[in-house]
GROMACS .gro file of N, CA and C in nm:
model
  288
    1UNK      N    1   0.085  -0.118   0.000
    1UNK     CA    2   0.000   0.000   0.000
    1UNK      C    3   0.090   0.124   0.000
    2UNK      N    4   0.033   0.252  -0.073
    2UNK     CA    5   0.136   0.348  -0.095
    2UNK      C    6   0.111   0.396   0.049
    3UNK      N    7   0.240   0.468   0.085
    3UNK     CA    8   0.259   0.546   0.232
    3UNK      C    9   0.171   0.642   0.248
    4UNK      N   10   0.127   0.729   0.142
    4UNK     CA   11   0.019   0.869   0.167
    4UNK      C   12  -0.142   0.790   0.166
    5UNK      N   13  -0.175   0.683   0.154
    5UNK     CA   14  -0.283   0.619   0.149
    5UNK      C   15  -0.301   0.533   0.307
    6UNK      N   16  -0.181   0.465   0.351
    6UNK     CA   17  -0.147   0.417   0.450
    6UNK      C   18  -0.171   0.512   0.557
    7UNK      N   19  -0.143   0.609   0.562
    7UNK     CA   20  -0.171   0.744   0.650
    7UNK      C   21  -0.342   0.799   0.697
    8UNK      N   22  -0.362   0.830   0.554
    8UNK     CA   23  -0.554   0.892   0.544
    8UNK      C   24  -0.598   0.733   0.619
    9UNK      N   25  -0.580   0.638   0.545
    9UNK     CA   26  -0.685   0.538   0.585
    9UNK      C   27  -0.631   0.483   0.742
   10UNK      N   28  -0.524   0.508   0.826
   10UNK     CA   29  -0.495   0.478   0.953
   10UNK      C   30  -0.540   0.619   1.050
   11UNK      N   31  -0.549   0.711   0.979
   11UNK     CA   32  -0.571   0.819   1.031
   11UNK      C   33  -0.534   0.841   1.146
   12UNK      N   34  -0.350   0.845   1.112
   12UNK     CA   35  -0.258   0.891   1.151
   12UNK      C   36  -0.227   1.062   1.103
   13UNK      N   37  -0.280   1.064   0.979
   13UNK     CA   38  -0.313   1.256   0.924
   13UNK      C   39  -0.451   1.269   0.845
   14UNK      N   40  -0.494   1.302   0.857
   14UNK     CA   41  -0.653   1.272   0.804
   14UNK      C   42  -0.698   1.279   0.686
   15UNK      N   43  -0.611   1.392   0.581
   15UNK     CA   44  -0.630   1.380   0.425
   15UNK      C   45  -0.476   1.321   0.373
   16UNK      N   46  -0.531   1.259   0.270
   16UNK     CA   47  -0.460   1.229   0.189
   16UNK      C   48  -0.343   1.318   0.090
   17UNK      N   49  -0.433   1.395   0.080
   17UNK     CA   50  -0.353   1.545   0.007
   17UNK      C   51  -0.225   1.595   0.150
   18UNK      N   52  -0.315   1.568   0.249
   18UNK     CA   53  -0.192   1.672   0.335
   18UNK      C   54  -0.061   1.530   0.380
   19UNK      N   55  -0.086   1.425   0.378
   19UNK     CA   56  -0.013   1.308   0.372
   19UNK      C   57   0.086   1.338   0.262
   20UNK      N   58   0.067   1.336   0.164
   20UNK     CA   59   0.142   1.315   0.054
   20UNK      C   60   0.204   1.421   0.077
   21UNK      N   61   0.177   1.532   0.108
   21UNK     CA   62   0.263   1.693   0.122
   21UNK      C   63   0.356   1.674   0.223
   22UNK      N   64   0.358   1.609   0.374
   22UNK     CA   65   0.420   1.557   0.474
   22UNK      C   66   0.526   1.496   0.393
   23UNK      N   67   0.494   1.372   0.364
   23UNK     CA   68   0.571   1.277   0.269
   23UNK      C   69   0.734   1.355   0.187
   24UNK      N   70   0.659   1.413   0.129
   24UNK     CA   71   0.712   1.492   0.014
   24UNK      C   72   0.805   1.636   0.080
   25UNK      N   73   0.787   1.659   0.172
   25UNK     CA   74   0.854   1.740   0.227
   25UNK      C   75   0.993   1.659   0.330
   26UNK      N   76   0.968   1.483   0.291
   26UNK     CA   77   1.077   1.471   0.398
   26UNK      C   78   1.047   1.456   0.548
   27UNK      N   79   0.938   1.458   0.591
   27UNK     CA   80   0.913   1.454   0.749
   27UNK      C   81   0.863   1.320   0.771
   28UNK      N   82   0.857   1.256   0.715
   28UNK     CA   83   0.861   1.051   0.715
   28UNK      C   84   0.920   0.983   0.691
   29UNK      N   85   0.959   0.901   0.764
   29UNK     CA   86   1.077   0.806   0.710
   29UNK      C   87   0.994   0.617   0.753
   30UNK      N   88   1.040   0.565   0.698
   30UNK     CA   89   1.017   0.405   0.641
   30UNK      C   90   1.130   0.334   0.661
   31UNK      N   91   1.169   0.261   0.808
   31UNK     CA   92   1.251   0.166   0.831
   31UNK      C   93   1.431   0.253   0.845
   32UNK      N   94   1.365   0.374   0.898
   32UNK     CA   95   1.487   0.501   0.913
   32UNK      C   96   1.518   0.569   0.781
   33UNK      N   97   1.499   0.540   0.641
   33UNK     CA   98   1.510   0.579   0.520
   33UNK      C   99   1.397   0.667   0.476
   34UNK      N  100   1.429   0.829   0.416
   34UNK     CA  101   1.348   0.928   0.400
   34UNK      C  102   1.253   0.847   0.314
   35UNK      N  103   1.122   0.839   0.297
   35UNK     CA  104   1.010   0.796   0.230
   35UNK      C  105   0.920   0.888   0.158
   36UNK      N  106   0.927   0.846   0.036
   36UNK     CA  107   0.784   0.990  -0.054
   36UNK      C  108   0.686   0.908  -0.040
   37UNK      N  109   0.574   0.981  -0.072
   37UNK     CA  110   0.441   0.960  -0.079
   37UNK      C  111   0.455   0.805  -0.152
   38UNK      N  112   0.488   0.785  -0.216
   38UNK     CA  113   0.437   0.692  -0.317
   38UNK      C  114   0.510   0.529  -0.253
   39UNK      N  115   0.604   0.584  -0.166
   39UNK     CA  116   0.695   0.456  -0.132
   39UNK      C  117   0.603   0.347  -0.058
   40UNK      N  118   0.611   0.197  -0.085
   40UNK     CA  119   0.555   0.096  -0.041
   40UNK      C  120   0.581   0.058   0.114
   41UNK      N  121   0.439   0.068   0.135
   41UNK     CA  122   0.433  -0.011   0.314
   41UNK      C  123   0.437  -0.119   0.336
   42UNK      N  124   0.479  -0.223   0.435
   42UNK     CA  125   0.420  -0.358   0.481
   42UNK      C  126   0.405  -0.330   0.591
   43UNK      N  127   0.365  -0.485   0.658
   43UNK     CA  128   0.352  -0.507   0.738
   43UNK      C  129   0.474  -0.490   0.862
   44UNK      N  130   0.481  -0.482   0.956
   44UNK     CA  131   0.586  -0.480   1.018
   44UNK      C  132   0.667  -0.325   1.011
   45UNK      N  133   0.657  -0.274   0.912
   45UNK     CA  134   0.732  -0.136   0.848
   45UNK      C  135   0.746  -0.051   0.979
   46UNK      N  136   0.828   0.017   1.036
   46UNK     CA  137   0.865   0.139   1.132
   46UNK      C  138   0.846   0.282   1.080
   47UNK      N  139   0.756   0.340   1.104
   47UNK     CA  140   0.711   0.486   1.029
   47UNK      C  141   0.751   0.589   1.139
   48UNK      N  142   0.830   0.685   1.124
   48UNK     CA  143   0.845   0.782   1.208
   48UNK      C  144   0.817   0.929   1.128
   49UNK      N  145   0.689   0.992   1.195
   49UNK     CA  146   0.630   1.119   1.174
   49UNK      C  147   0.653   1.237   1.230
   50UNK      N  148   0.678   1.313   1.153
   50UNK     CA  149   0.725   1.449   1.233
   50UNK      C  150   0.638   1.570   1.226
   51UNK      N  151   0.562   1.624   1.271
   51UNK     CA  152   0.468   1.675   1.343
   51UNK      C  153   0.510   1.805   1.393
   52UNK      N  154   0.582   1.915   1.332
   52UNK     CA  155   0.627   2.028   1.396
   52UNK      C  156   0.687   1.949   1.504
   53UNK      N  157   0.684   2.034   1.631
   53UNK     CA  158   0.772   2.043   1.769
   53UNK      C  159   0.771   1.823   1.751
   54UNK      N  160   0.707   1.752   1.725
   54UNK     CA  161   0.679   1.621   1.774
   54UNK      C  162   0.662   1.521   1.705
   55UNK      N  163   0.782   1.416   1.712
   55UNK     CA  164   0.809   1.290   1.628
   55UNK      C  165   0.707   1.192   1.667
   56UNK      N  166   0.646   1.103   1.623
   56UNK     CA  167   0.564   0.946   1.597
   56UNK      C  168   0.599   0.902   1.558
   57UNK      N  169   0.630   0.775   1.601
   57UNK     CA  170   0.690   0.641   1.565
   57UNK      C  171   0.624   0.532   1.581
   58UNK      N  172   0.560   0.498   1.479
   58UNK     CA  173   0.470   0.367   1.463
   58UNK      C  174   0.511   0.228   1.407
   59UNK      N  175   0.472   0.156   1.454
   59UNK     CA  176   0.489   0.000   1.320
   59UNK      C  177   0.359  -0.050   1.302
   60UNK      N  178   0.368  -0.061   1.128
   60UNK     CA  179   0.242  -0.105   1.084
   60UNK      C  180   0.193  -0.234   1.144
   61UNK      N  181   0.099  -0.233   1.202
   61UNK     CA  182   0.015  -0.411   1.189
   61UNK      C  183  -0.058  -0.465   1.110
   62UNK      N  184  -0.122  -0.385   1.030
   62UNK     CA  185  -0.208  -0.436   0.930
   62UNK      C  186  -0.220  -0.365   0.830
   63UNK      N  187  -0.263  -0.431   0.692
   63UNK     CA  188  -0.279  -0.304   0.614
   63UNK      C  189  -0.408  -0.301   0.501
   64UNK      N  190  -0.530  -0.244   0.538
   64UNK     CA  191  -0.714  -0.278   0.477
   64UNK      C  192  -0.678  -0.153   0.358
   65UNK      N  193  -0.745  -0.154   0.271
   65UNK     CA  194  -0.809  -0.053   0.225
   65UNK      C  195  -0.901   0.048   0.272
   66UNK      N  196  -1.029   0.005   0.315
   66UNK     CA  197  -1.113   0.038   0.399
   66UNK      C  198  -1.156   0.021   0.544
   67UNK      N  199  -1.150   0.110   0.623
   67UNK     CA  200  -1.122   0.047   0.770
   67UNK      C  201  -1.188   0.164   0.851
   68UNK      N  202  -1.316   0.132   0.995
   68UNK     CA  203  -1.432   0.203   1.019
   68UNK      C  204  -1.355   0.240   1.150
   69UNK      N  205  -1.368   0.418   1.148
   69UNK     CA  206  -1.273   0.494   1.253
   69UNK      C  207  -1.264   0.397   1.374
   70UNK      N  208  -1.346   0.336   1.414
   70UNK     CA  209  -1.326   0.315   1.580
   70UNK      C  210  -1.234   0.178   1.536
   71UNK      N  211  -1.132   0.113   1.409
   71UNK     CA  212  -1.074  -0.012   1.420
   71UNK      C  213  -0.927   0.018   1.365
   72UNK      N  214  -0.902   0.199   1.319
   72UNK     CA  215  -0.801   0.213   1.308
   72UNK      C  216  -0.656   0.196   1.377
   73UNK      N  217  -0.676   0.226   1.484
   73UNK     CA  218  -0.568   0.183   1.564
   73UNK      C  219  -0.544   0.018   1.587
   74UNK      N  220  -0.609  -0.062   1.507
   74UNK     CA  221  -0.583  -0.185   1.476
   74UNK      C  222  -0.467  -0.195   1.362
   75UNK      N  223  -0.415  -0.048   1.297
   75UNK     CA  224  -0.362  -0.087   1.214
   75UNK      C  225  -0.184  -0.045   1.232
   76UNK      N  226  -0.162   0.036   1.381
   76UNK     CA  227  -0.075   0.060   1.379
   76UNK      C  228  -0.048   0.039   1.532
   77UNK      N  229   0.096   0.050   1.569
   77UNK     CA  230   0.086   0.028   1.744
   77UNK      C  231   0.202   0.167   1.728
   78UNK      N  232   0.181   0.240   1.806
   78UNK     CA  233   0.230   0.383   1.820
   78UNK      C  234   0.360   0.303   1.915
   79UNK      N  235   0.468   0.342   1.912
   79UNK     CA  236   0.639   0.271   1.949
   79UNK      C  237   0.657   0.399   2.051
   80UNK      N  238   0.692   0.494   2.005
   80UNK     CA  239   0.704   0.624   2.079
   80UNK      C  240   0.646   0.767   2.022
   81UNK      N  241   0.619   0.899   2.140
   81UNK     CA  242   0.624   0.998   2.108
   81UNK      C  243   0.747   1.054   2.145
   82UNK      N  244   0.775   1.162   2.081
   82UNK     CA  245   0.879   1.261   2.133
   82UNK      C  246   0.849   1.351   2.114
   83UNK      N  247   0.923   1.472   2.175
   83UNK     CA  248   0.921   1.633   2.135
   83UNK      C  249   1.036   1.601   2.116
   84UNK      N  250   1.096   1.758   2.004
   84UNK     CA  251   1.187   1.780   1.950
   84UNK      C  252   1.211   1.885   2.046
   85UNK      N  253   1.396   1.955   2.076
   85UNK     CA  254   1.370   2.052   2.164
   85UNK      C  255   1.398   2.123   2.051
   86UNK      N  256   1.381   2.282   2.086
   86UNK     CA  257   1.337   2.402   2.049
   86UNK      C  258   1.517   2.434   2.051
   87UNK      N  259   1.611   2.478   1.927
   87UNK     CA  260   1.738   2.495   1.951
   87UNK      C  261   1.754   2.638   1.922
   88UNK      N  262   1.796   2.699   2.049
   88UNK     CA  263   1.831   2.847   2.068
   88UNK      C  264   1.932   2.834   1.995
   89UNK      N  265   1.941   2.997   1.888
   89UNK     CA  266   1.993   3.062   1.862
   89UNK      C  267   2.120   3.100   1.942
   90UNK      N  268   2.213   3.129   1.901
   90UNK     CA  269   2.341   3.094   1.977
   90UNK      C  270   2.327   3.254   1.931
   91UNK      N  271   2.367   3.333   2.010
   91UNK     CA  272   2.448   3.496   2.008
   91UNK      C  273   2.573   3.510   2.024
   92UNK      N  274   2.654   3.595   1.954
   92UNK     CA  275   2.777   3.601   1.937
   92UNK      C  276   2.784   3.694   1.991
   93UNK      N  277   2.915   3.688   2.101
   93UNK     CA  278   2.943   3.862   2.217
   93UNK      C  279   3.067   3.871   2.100
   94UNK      N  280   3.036   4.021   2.050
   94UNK     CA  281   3.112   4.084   2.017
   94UNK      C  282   3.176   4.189   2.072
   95UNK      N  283   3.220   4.196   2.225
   95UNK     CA  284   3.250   4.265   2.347
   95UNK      C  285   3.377   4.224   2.348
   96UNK      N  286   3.495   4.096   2.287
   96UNK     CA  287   3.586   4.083   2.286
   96UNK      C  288   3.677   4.137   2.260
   0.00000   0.00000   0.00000
């Protein structure tokens, strides 16, 4: 199943359009390797999502075409969250 389809229908991001834009920008990766929209899922696969300030890290369990909101999380087991920290700007004293 393509990765931007894998997404809408786990509703892990809710459109498809904004999946594929995620994708495509580089903020997903597939088994640690950057992933586009179009790249193939399985079973087992390690998806890590980046979310502004906050990474998701899932592995697929299953993979339907069609699948009724309350059985989605049948299709993935969430591994970890993280925040990313916020990296200050370093200032240079030019007082030397």
């Amino acid at each position: 199943m393509r990765l931007d389809k894998f997404l809408k229908v786990s509703r892990l991001i809710k459109r498809r359009t904004l999946a594929k834009q995620v994708a495509d920008q580089g903020r997903v990766t597939v088994n640690d390797k950057t992933a586009k929209a179009s790249s193939v899922v399985k079973v087992g696969d390690v998806l890590a999502i980046r979310f502004g300030q906050k990474v998701v890290t899932a592995r697929v369990e299953m993979l339907k075409e069609n699948v009724r909101k309350e059985e989605t999380t049948n299709l993935y087991t969430i591994l970890k969250e993280e925040r990313l920290e916020k990296v200050e700007p370093e200032f240079i004293d030019d007082e030397d």
